[in-house]
Structures are given as structure tokens and as C-alpha cells.
Amino acid sequence: MATIPDDTPVRLRAADAPDQPAVTPALEDLYRGFERELLVPLWTEIGDLMPRRPRSRAVPHLWKWRNLLELAARAGELVPVGRGGERRAIALANPGLGGRPFATPTLWAAIQYLMPGEDAPEHRHTQHAFRFVVEGSGVWTVVNGDPVPMNRGDFLPQAGWNWHAHHNAAAEPMAWIDGLDIPFQYATDAQFFEFGRDQISADEHATPERSRSERLWGHAGLRPLGAPAGTGTPLLRYPWEVTDRALADQLDSGGTVEPGHAAVRCTDPATGGDVLPTVRAEFHRVVRGAETAPVRETGSSVYTVFDGSGTVTVGDTTWTVSRGDLFVVPSWEPFSATSEAGPSDSDSGSLDLFRFSDAPIFEALRLDRREETR
């Protein structure tokens, strides 16, 4: 019999267990043949490959904003922005994913930090991305030559393969949250990356109150007939003042998803669908004392506490959260939130949550499932 290479990745063990074949020398010999030919029989793997319910390798985890901000500020003093590193971005590494810089198996989340007067150089990539501003202002992201202001509460999506750079026109550093589908594209071997210019032009260092994309696409219910749409939303900024008003009006008008819980989804004004092909973005407002119904869904989410305080429960884990904190909800783990916010810690007097998820992927593949657990 031919020997089995020491470096073969396939190792099989005959097990004396229910629903497994009887352990005999002939079965052992069969398994050695499988190993030589790099074959794995389903009967030894079905419990792992086809579990009765999703078993995510990601685990619920919380990152405190104050700790992230302190470390990002220290990085701002020590780590330059330029070619090679490209961005001063520090990714959340889910403890269940083996040290990879992934928040979930499909989603990347990071804190990015830009010092006064700094530029982050231009590049583009196939990964779909967004920026969400927890606090501060003064940075402009420049997408295909269009300077877009970034202010507290703004959501700034950017579809893949668009040139983009950043510049800080303020006298203070600024931090924000980056979200991308890096893990998904990494797992599917679909990613491309390209360097752009080392310097952006003087015109692109402008600080307009509204970007070109907002002047074209930022009018509710109106689509410019002469402007083409792309693979994601052409609107590059969803300003907080509009989101805030929509959440407040929803609570006032009674159009909530449940008592005391208002929610809105950012949509592509050209299609009415999600802003990005692989990422869904939502804002949730939970009034003081209200508790959301526990819900579990296929696919994973990352939440940022934009304002207020409260408790959140993910699976069997409960945390007390406040402004800026980020946490992960893995696939099929139930999630609920209780608001303890008030005028002292929230502009709205409520718990405001920003959520991004991989729901568009699961819906496109008809793998989406959702249920309340109470």
C-alpha cells in the first residue's frame, strides 16, 4: 500500500459511535485510501457541515468606545498615514475568528483616525464600504473628486471600485467607524485593489457644505433623469439631521416597528433597495424604558451606540452600553435592547443605535430567516 504523505490535510479517524460504520481493519484501510486521494466522506462530517441551526464561529463581543478612541489617538502620534498602510484604521477582531481582523465572518469594522491637516491617499477597491461618524467634524472624504463632508451622525456609503481619499481640514483629530465587506470578498476570492494618486488637488481640498452627489440625489422622492446610477447608492452622505427627524416623526406619528421603537433603513434613491450590494444600514431609536422584542436572524450585524445608554442582550450575554460602544450579533443569536437613556446622555433622550449587517447577501441567496424568540 502506498504511504500517506505527512503533509496531507485530510486525516480521518474511524469512530465507535452511533450512526457510524463498525470499526474494522477494512474500514481503517478504506480511510487511508481516502486520505491518499484527498477525499472526505460525508458520514464523518455531516454534523459539522449540516448542523440543525447556524453555528457561527463569531461570538458576541463588546468594544468600548473610550478604549478604542484612546488607542487610536496614541496611534495618531506614532503611525503615519501614507502608502503601504494607506489608512490609520484599527479593525475589530472577533475573539471567535482566530485573530483575523474580522468583526464577523462577512463584515469588517474599524475605527479610523486622521490628524489635523492630514490626507489619507487615494485608492480604490472592490470591497463595498461606508463611514459612520460617532463624534466630531472637519474631515471630508473625496470620492471620484467629489468632497463630501463628514459630521456627527452622518452615514457615508461608497460602493466598490470608486476612487476615494480623505482630508482633515480641522484643527482637531477626528475618528469615525469604517465598515466593509472585506471578510466576505476575502472568503470568496473576489477582491481587487488599486493605488491612486499620492496627492489630491487643491479643488478637492475644498470644504463644501453639500457634495455634488447630494445636490443631484439628495432630494426625497426625486430622481435626476440625467445622472446615471452605479452598483450602489449614488448618494454619498445621509446626514444625521434627516435621520434624526425621520426617527422623531415616526415615534410621533405612531408608525413604529413596536411600541417605543422607531427604525429606518438607508436606501439607494435610484432603486429603493439597500445602499450597497452586500451591506444593509439601519438606525434604531428606543425610547427610555422601552425594550425591543428579542429577534434572531441569519446573517450577522455590528451595532454602534450612537447616543444614549442602556443594556443589550446578545444570546446569553448582557452588557451595559453607552455612546460609541460597538458590539457584534452573530448569525441566529437573539438580540434585544433596553433603553436607559435620558436628557443627560442623549440629545434625543433615547437610545440611538446604528446597525449594519450582511442581510443583502442572505436575501439574494434566499438564505434569510427571522423570528422573534418570545
CSV table of C-alpha atoms in Angstrom, one decimal:
chain,number,residue,atom,x,y,z
A,1,MET,CA,0.0,0.0,0.0
A,2,ALA,CA,1.3,3.5,-0.9
A,3,THR,CA,2.3,5.6,2.1
A,4,ILE,CA,0.3,8.7,3.0
A,5,PRO,CA,2.2,12.0,2.8
A,6,ASP,CA,2.9,13.6,6.2
A,7,ASP,CA,1.6,16.9,5.0
A,8,THR,CA,-1.8,15.7,3.8
A,9,PRO,CA,-4.6,18.0,5.1
A,10,VAL,CA,-7.0,15.0,5.3
A,11,ARG,CA,-6.9,12.9,8.5
A,12,LEU,CA,-9.7,10.5,9.2
A,13,ARG,CA,-10.4,8.5,12.3
A,14,ALA,CA,-12.8,5.6,12.5
A,15,ALA,CA,-15.1,6.2,15.5
A,16,ASP,CA,-17.0,3.7,17.5
A,17,ALA,CA,-20.1,5.9,17.7
A,18,PRO,CA,-23.8,5.9,16.9
A,19,ASP,CA,-24.6,6.2,13.2
A,20,GLN,CA,-21.0,5.4,12.2
A,21,PRO,CA,-19.8,2.2,10.5
A,22,ALA,CA,-18.3,-0.6,12.6
A,23,VAL,CA,-14.6,0.0,13.2
A,24,THR,CA,-12.7,-2.8,11.4
A,25,PRO,CA,-9.3,-3.2,9.7
A,26,ALA,CA,-11.0,-2.9,6.4
A,27,LEU,CA,-12.7,0.4,7.3
A,28,GLU,CA,-9.3,1.7,8.5
A,29,ASP,CA,-7.8,0.7,5.2
A,30,LEU,CA,-10.6,2.5,3.3
A,31,TYR,CA,-10.0,5.7,5.3
A,32,ARG,CA,-6.2,5.6,4.5
A,33,GLY,CA,-7.2,5.4,0.8
A,34,PHE,CA,-9.5,8.4,1.2
A,35,GLU,CA,-6.6,10.3,2.8
A,36,ARG,CA,-4.2,9.5,-0.1
A,37,GLU,CA,-6.7,10.8,-2.6
A,38,LEU,CA,-7.8,13.8,-0.5
A,39,LEU,CA,-11.4,12.6,0.0
A,40,VAL,CA,-13.6,13.2,3.0
A,41,PRO,CA,-16.8,11.0,3.4
A,42,LEU,CA,-19.9,12.9,4.4
A,43,TRP,CA,-20.9,10.4,7.1
A,44,THR,CA,-17.9,11.6,9.2
A,45,GLU,CA,-18.7,15.4,8.7
A,46,ILE,CA,-22.5,15.9,8.4
A,47,GLY,CA,-22.9,17.1,12.0
A,48,ASP,CA,-20.4,19.9,11.3
A,49,LEU,CA,-21.2,20.7,7.7
A,50,MET,CA,-25.0,20.5,8.1
A,51,PRO,CA,-25.9,21.4,11.7
A,52,ARG,CA,-29.6,21.7,12.7
A,53,ARG,CA,-29.2,25.5,13.1
A,54,PRO,CA,-26.5,28.1,12.3
A,55,ARG,CA,-23.4,27.8,14.5
A,56,SER,CA,-21.3,30.9,13.9
A,57,ARG,CA,-17.6,30.9,14.7
A,58,ALA,CA,-18.1,34.5,15.6
A,59,VAL,CA,-19.1,35.2,19.2
A,60,PRO,CA,-21.0,38.1,20.8
A,61,HIS,CA,-18.4,40.7,21.8
A,62,LEU,CA,-18.4,44.4,23.0
A,63,TRP,CA,-15.8,47.0,22.3
A,64,LYS,CA,-15.9,50.2,24.5
A,65,TRP,CA,-15.6,53.4,22.5
A,66,ARG,CA,-13.4,55.2,25.1
A,67,ASN,CA,-10.8,52.4,24.9
A,68,LEU,CA,-10.8,52.4,21.1
A,69,LEU,CA,-10.5,56.2,21.0
A,70,GLU,CA,-7.6,56.3,23.4
A,71,LEU,CA,-5.7,53.7,21.4
A,72,ALA,CA,-6.5,55.4,18.1
A,73,ALA,CA,-5.2,58.7,19.5
A,74,ARG,CA,-1.9,57.0,20.5
A,75,ALA,CA,-1.6,55.5,17.0
A,76,GLY,CA,-2.1,59.0,15.6
A,77,GLU,CA,1.0,60.1,17.4
A,78,LEU,CA,3.1,57.1,16.3
A,79,VAL,CA,1.8,55.8,13.0
A,80,PRO,CA,2.0,57.9,9.8
A,81,VAL,CA,-0.6,57.8,7.1
A,82,GLY,CA,0.8,57.1,3.7
A,83,ARG,CA,1.5,54.4,1.1
A,84,GLY,CA,1.7,50.9,2.5
A,85,GLY,CA,-0.5,51.3,5.5
A,86,GLU,CA,-2.9,53.6,3.4
A,87,ARG,CA,-5.2,54.3,6.4
A,88,ARG,CA,-4.8,54.6,10.2
A,89,ALA,CA,-7.6,52.1,10.6
A,90,ILE,CA,-7.7,49.7,13.6
A,91,ALA,CA,-10.0,46.7,13.0
A,92,LEU,CA,-12.2,44.9,15.5
A,93,ALA,CA,-11.1,41.3,15.8
A,94,ASN,CA,-13.9,38.9,16.9
A,95,PRO,CA,-12.4,36.6,19.5
A,96,GLY,CA,-14.0,33.6,17.8
A,97,LEU,CA,-12.3,34.1,14.5
A,98,GLY,CA,-8.8,33.2,15.3
A,99,GLY,CA,-7.2,36.6,15.4
A,100,ARG,CA,-8.3,37.7,11.9
A,101,PRO,CA,-9.2,41.4,11.7
A,102,PHE,CA,-12.9,40.5,11.1
A,103,ALA,CA,-15.9,41.5,13.2
A,104,THR,CA,-18.0,38.7,11.8
A,105,PRO,CA,-17.3,36.1,9.0
A,106,THR,CA,-18.6,38.6,6.4
A,107,LEU,CA,-18.2,42.1,8.0
A,108,TRP,CA,-15.2,44.3,8.8
A,109,ALA,CA,-15.5,47.2,11.3
A,110,ALA,CA,-12.7,49.6,12.3
A,111,ILE,CA,-12.0,52.9,14.0
A,112,GLN,CA,-10.2,55.3,11.6
A,113,TYR,CA,-8.3,58.3,12.9
A,114,LEU,CA,-7.0,61.3,11.0
A,115,MET,CA,-4.8,64.0,12.5
A,116,PRO,CA,-5.3,67.8,11.7
A,117,GLY,CA,-4.1,68.7,8.2
A,118,GLU,CA,-3.6,65.0,7.2
A,119,ASP,CA,-4.6,63.4,3.9
A,120,ALA,CA,-5.2,59.7,3.5
A,121,PRO,CA,-4.0,58.9,0.0
A,122,GLU,CA,-6.3,57.9,-2.9
A,123,HIS,CA,-7.1,54.3,-3.7
A,124,ARG,CA,-9.9,52.1,-4.8
A,125,HIS,CA,-11.0,48.5,-4.1
A,126,THR,CA,-13.8,46.2,-4.9
A,127,GLN,CA,-14.9,46.0,-1.3
A,128,HIS,CA,-18.0,47.9,-0.6
A,129,ALA,CA,-17.5,50.4,2.2
A,130,PHE,CA,-19.0,53.1,4.4
A,131,ARG,CA,-18.1,55.6,7.1
A,132,PHE,CA,-20.2,56.4,10.1
A,133,VAL,CA,-19.3,59.4,12.3
A,134,VAL,CA,-19.7,58.9,16.1
A,135,GLU,CA,-18.4,62.3,17.1
A,136,GLY,CA,-16.6,65.3,15.6
A,137,SER,CA,-16.5,67.0,12.2
A,138,GLY,CA,-13.9,68.6,9.9
A,139,VAL,CA,-13.0,65.6,7.7
A,140,TRP,CA,-14.0,65.4,4.1
A,141,THR,CA,-14.0,62.1,2.1
A,142,VAL,CA,-13.3,62.7,-1.6
A,143,VAL,CA,-15.0,60.2,-3.8
A,144,ASN,CA,-14.2,60.4,-7.5
A,145,GLY,CA,-13.2,64.0,-7.0
A,146,ASP,CA,-16.3,64.9,-5.0
A,147,PRO,CA,-15.5,66.3,-1.5
A,148,VAL,CA,-18.2,65.0,0.9
A,149,PRO,CA,-18.5,66.5,4.5
A,150,MET,CA,-18.4,64.1,7.4
A,151,ASN,CA,-20.2,65.3,10.6
A,152,ARG,CA,-21.5,63.6,13.7
A,153,GLY,CA,-24.2,61.1,12.9
A,154,ASP,CA,-23.6,61.1,9.2
A,155,PHE,CA,-23.7,57.8,7.3
A,156,LEU,CA,-21.5,57.8,4.1
A,157,PRO,CA,-21.7,54.8,1.9
A,158,GLN,CA,-19.4,54.1,-1.0
A,159,ALA,CA,-19.8,51.3,-3.5
A,160,GLY,CA,-16.7,49.3,-4.5
A,161,TRP,CA,-14.2,50.4,-7.2
A,162,ASN,CA,-14.6,54.1,-6.7
A,163,TRP,CA,-11.6,56.3,-6.1
A,164,HIS,CA,-11.5,57.8,-2.6
A,165,ALA,CA,-9.2,59.8,-0.3
A,166,HIS,CA,-9.8,61.7,3.0
A,167,HIS,CA,-8.5,65.0,4.3
A,168,ASN,CA,-8.9,66.7,7.7
A,169,ALA,CA,-9.4,70.4,7.3
A,170,ALA,CA,-10.0,70.9,11.1
A,171,ALA,CA,-7.6,71.8,13.9
A,172,GLU,CA,-8.5,68.7,15.8
A,173,PRO,CA,-8.1,65.0,15.2
A,174,MET,CA,-11.2,63.1,14.1
A,175,ALA,CA,-12.3,59.4,14.4
A,176,TRP,CA,-15.0,57.5,12.7
A,177,ILE,CA,-16.2,54.0,12.1
A,178,ASP,CA,-15.4,52.2,8.9
A,179,GLY,CA,-17.5,49.2,7.7
A,180,LEU,CA,-16.6,47.0,4.7
A,181,ASP,CA,-17.4,43.5,3.3
A,182,ILE,CA,-13.7,42.6,3.4
A,183,PRO,CA,-14.2,39.1,5.0
A,184,PHE,CA,-16.9,38.2,2.5
A,185,GLN,CA,-14.8,39.1,-0.5
A,186,TYR,CA,-11.7,37.6,1.1
A,187,ALA,CA,-13.5,34.2,1.6
A,188,THR,CA,-14.8,34.3,-2.0
A,189,ASP,CA,-11.5,35.3,-3.6
A,190,ALA,CA,-13.2,38.3,-5.3
A,191,GLN,CA,-11.2,41.2,-4.2
A,192,PHE,CA,-9.2,43.8,-6.2
A,193,PHE,CA,-7.2,46.8,-5.0
A,194,GLU,CA,-5.5,49.7,-6.9
A,195,PHE,CA,-3.4,52.7,-5.8
A,196,GLY,CA,-4.5,56.1,-6.9
A,197,ARG,CA,-2.8,59.5,-6.7
A,198,ASP,CA,-0.5,60.3,-3.8
A,199,GLN,CA,-1.9,63.8,-3.6
A,200,ILE,CA,-5.4,65.2,-4.2
A,201,SER,CA,-5.8,68.5,-5.9
A,202,ALA,CA,-6.4,71.9,-4.4
A,203,ASP,CA,-10.0,71.9,-5.6
A,204,GLU,CA,-10.6,68.5,-3.8
A,205,HIS,CA,-9.4,70.1,-0.6
A,206,ALA,CA,-12.4,72.3,-0.8
A,207,THR,CA,-14.9,72.1,2.1
A,208,PRO,CA,-18.4,72.5,0.5
A,209,GLU,CA,-21.4,72.3,2.8
A,210,ARG,CA,-23.0,69.9,0.3
A,211,SER,CA,-21.3,67.5,-2.1
A,212,ARG,CA,-22.1,67.1,-5.8
A,213,SER,CA,-23.8,63.8,-5.0
A,214,GLU,CA,-26.1,65.5,-2.5
A,215,ARG,CA,-27.0,68.3,-4.9
A,216,LEU,CA,-28.0,65.6,-7.5
A,217,TRP,CA,-29.5,62.8,-5.4
A,218,GLY,CA,-30.4,64.4,-2.0
A,219,HIS,CA,-34.0,65.4,-2.8
A,220,ALA,CA,-36.5,63.0,-1.2
A,221,GLY,CA,-38.6,61.2,-3.8
A,222,LEU,CA,-37.0,62.9,-6.8
A,223,ARG,CA,-34.6,61.2,-9.2
A,224,PRO,CA,-32.3,63.2,-11.6
A,225,LEU,CA,-33.0,61.8,-15.1
A,226,GLY,CA,-29.7,62.8,-16.5
A,227,ALA,CA,-27.5,61.2,-13.8
A,228,PRO,CA,-26.6,57.5,-14.1
A,229,ALA,CA,-26.6,55.2,-11.1
A,230,GLY,CA,-24.0,52.6,-10.3
A,231,THR,CA,-23.7,49.4,-8.4
A,232,GLY,CA,-24.5,51.1,-5.1
A,233,THR,CA,-26.2,54.3,-3.9
A,234,PRO,CA,-25.1,57.4,-5.8
A,235,LEU,CA,-25.9,59.5,-2.7
A,236,LEU,CA,-22.7,59.7,-0.7
A,237,ARG,CA,-24.0,61.2,2.5
A,238,TYR,CA,-27.1,60.5,4.6
A,239,PRO,CA,-27.0,63.5,7.1
A,240,TRP,CA,-27.9,62.9,10.7
A,241,GLU,CA,-30.3,65.8,10.8
A,242,VAL,CA,-32.5,64.0,8.3
A,243,THR,CA,-32.2,60.6,10.1
A,244,ASP,CA,-33.0,62.3,13.4
A,245,ARG,CA,-36.1,63.9,12.1
A,246,ALA,CA,-37.3,60.7,10.5
A,247,LEU,CA,-37.0,58.8,13.8
A,248,ALA,CA,-38.7,61.5,15.8
A,249,ASP,CA,-41.5,61.8,13.3
A,250,GLN,CA,-42.0,58.0,13.3
A,251,LEU,CA,-42.4,58.0,17.1
A,252,ASP,CA,-44.8,61.0,17.0
A,253,SER,CA,-46.9,59.5,14.2
A,254,GLY,CA,-47.2,56.0,15.7
A,255,GLY,CA,-45.6,54.3,12.7
A,256,THR,CA,-43.1,52.4,14.8
A,257,VAL,CA,-41.9,48.8,14.4
A,258,GLU,CA,-43.1,48.1,18.0
A,259,PRO,CA,-44.1,50.4,20.9
A,260,GLY,CA,-41.3,52.8,21.8
A,261,HIS,CA,-39.0,51.5,18.9
A,262,ALA,CA,-38.6,53.5,15.7
A,263,ALA,CA,-36.4,52.3,12.9
A,264,VAL,CA,-35.3,53.4,9.5
A,265,ARG,CA,-33.2,51.9,6.7
A,266,CYS,CA,-30.9,53.8,4.4
A,267,THR,CA,-31.9,53.1,0.8
A,268,ASP,CA,-30.5,53.8,-2.7
A,269,PRO,CA,-32.5,56.7,-4.2
A,270,ALA,CA,-32.1,55.2,-7.7
A,271,THR,CA,-33.5,51.7,-6.8
A,272,GLY,CA,-35.2,51.8,-3.4
A,273,GLY,CA,-33.0,48.9,-2.4
A,274,ASP,CA,-30.1,48.6,0.0
A,275,VAL,CA,-27.4,51.2,-0.2
A,276,LEU,CA,-24.7,48.6,-1.0
A,277,PRO,CA,-25.0,45.2,-2.6
A,278,THR,CA,-23.6,43.4,0.5
A,279,VAL,CA,-24.3,45.8,3.3
A,280,ARG,CA,-27.6,47.0,4.9
A,281,ALA,CA,-27.6,50.1,7.1
A,282,GLU,CA,-30.3,51.0,9.7
A,283,PHE,CA,-30.9,53.4,12.6
A,284,HIS,CA,-32.9,52.4,15.6
A,285,ARG,CA,-34.3,54.7,18.3
A,286,VAL,CA,-35.5,53.1,21.6
A,287,VAL,CA,-37.3,55.5,24.0
A,288,ARG,CA,-36.4,55.5,27.7
A,289,GLY,CA,-37.8,52.4,29.4
A,290,ALA,CA,-38.8,50.6,26.3
A,291,GLU,CA,-37.4,47.1,25.5
A,292,THR,CA,-37.2,45.6,22.0
A,293,ALA,CA,-38.5,42.1,21.3
A,294,PRO,CA,-35.8,39.5,21.1
A,295,VAL,CA,-35.2,38.7,17.5
A,296,ARG,CA,-32.8,36.3,15.8
A,297,GLU,CA,-31.8,36.3,12.1
A,298,THR,CA,-29.5,34.5,9.8
A,299,GLY,CA,-26.5,36.7,8.9
A,300,SER,CA,-24.5,38.9,11.3
A,301,SER,CA,-24.7,42.5,12.4
A,302,VAL,CA,-22.4,45.1,14.0
A,303,TYR,CA,-24.1,47.8,16.2
A,304,THR,CA,-22.7,51.2,17.2
A,305,VAL,CA,-24.3,53.1,20.1
A,306,PHE,CA,-24.7,56.5,18.6
A,307,ASP,CA,-26.3,58.1,21.6
A,308,GLY,CA,-27.7,57.3,25.0
A,309,SER,CA,-27.3,54.3,27.2
A,310,GLY,CA,-29.0,51.1,28.1
A,311,THR,CA,-28.5,47.3,28.2
A,312,VAL,CA,-28.2,45.0,25.2
A,313,THR,CA,-28.5,41.2,25.3
A,314,VAL,CA,-27.0,39.0,22.6
A,315,GLY,CA,-27.6,35.3,23.1
A,316,ASP,CA,-26.8,34.7,26.8
A,317,THR,CA,-24.6,37.8,27.2
A,318,THR,CA,-25.8,41.2,28.5
A,319,TRP,CA,-23.9,44.4,28.5
A,320,THR,CA,-24.4,48.0,29.7
A,321,VAL,CA,-23.6,50.3,26.8
A,322,SER,CA,-23.1,54.0,26.2
A,323,ARG,CA,-22.1,56.4,23.4
A,324,GLY,CA,-19.7,54.9,20.8
A,325,ASP,CA,-19.7,51.3,22.0
A,326,LEU,CA,-19.7,48.7,19.3
A,327,PHE,CA,-20.9,45.1,19.6
A,328,VAL,CA,-21.4,42.1,17.4
A,329,VAL,CA,-24.6,40.0,16.9
A,330,PRO,CA,-23.6,36.7,15.2
A,331,SER,CA,-25.9,34.7,13.0
A,332,TRP,CA,-29.0,33.3,14.7
A,333,GLU,CA,-28.2,34.8,18.1
A,334,PRO,CA,-31.2,36.5,19.6
A,335,PHE,CA,-30.8,40.3,20.2
A,336,SER,CA,-32.7,42.8,22.3
A,337,ALA,CA,-32.1,46.2,23.7
A,338,THR,CA,-33.5,48.2,26.7
A,339,SER,CA,-33.2,51.9,26.8
A,340,GLU,CA,-32.0,53.7,29.9
A,341,ALA,CA,-31.2,56.9,28.1
A,342,GLY,CA,-32.3,60.4,29.1
A,343,PRO,CA,-31.5,64.1,28.5
A,344,SER,CA,-28.2,63.8,30.4
A,345,ASP,CA,-26.6,61.3,28.0
A,346,SER,CA,-28.7,61.6,24.8
A,347,ASP,CA,-29.6,64.5,22.5
A,348,SER,CA,-32.9,62.7,21.7
A,349,GLY,CA,-33.5,61.4,25.2
A,350,SER,CA,-33.5,57.9,23.7
A,351,LEU,CA,-31.1,55.0,22.9
A,352,ASP,CA,-30.0,55.6,19.3
A,353,LEU,CA,-28.3,52.6,17.6
A,354,PHE,CA,-26.7,52.4,14.2
A,355,ARG,CA,-26.7,48.9,12.7
A,356,PHE,CA,-25.0,47.4,9.7
A,357,SER,CA,-25.5,43.8,8.5
A,358,ASP,CA,-24.9,41.4,5.7
A,359,ALA,CA,-28.6,41.0,5.1
A,360,PRO,CA,-28.5,41.8,1.3
A,361,ILE,CA,-26.2,38.7,0.7
A,362,PHE,CA,-28.6,36.4,2.6
A,363,GLU,CA,-31.7,37.8,0.9
A,364,ALA,CA,-30.1,37.5,-2.6
A,365,LEU,CA,-29.3,33.8,-1.9
A,366,ARG,CA,-32.7,33.1,-0.3
A,367,LEU,CA,-31.0,32.2,3.0
A,368,ASP,CA,-32.7,34.9,5.1
A,369,ARG,CA,-34.7,33.8,8.1
A,370,ARG,CA,-36.0,35.8,11.0
A,371,GLU,CA,-38.0,35.0,14.1
A,372,GLU,CA,-39.0,36.6,17.5
A,373,THR,CA,-38.0,34.4,20.4
A,374,ARG,CA,-40.7,35.4,22.9
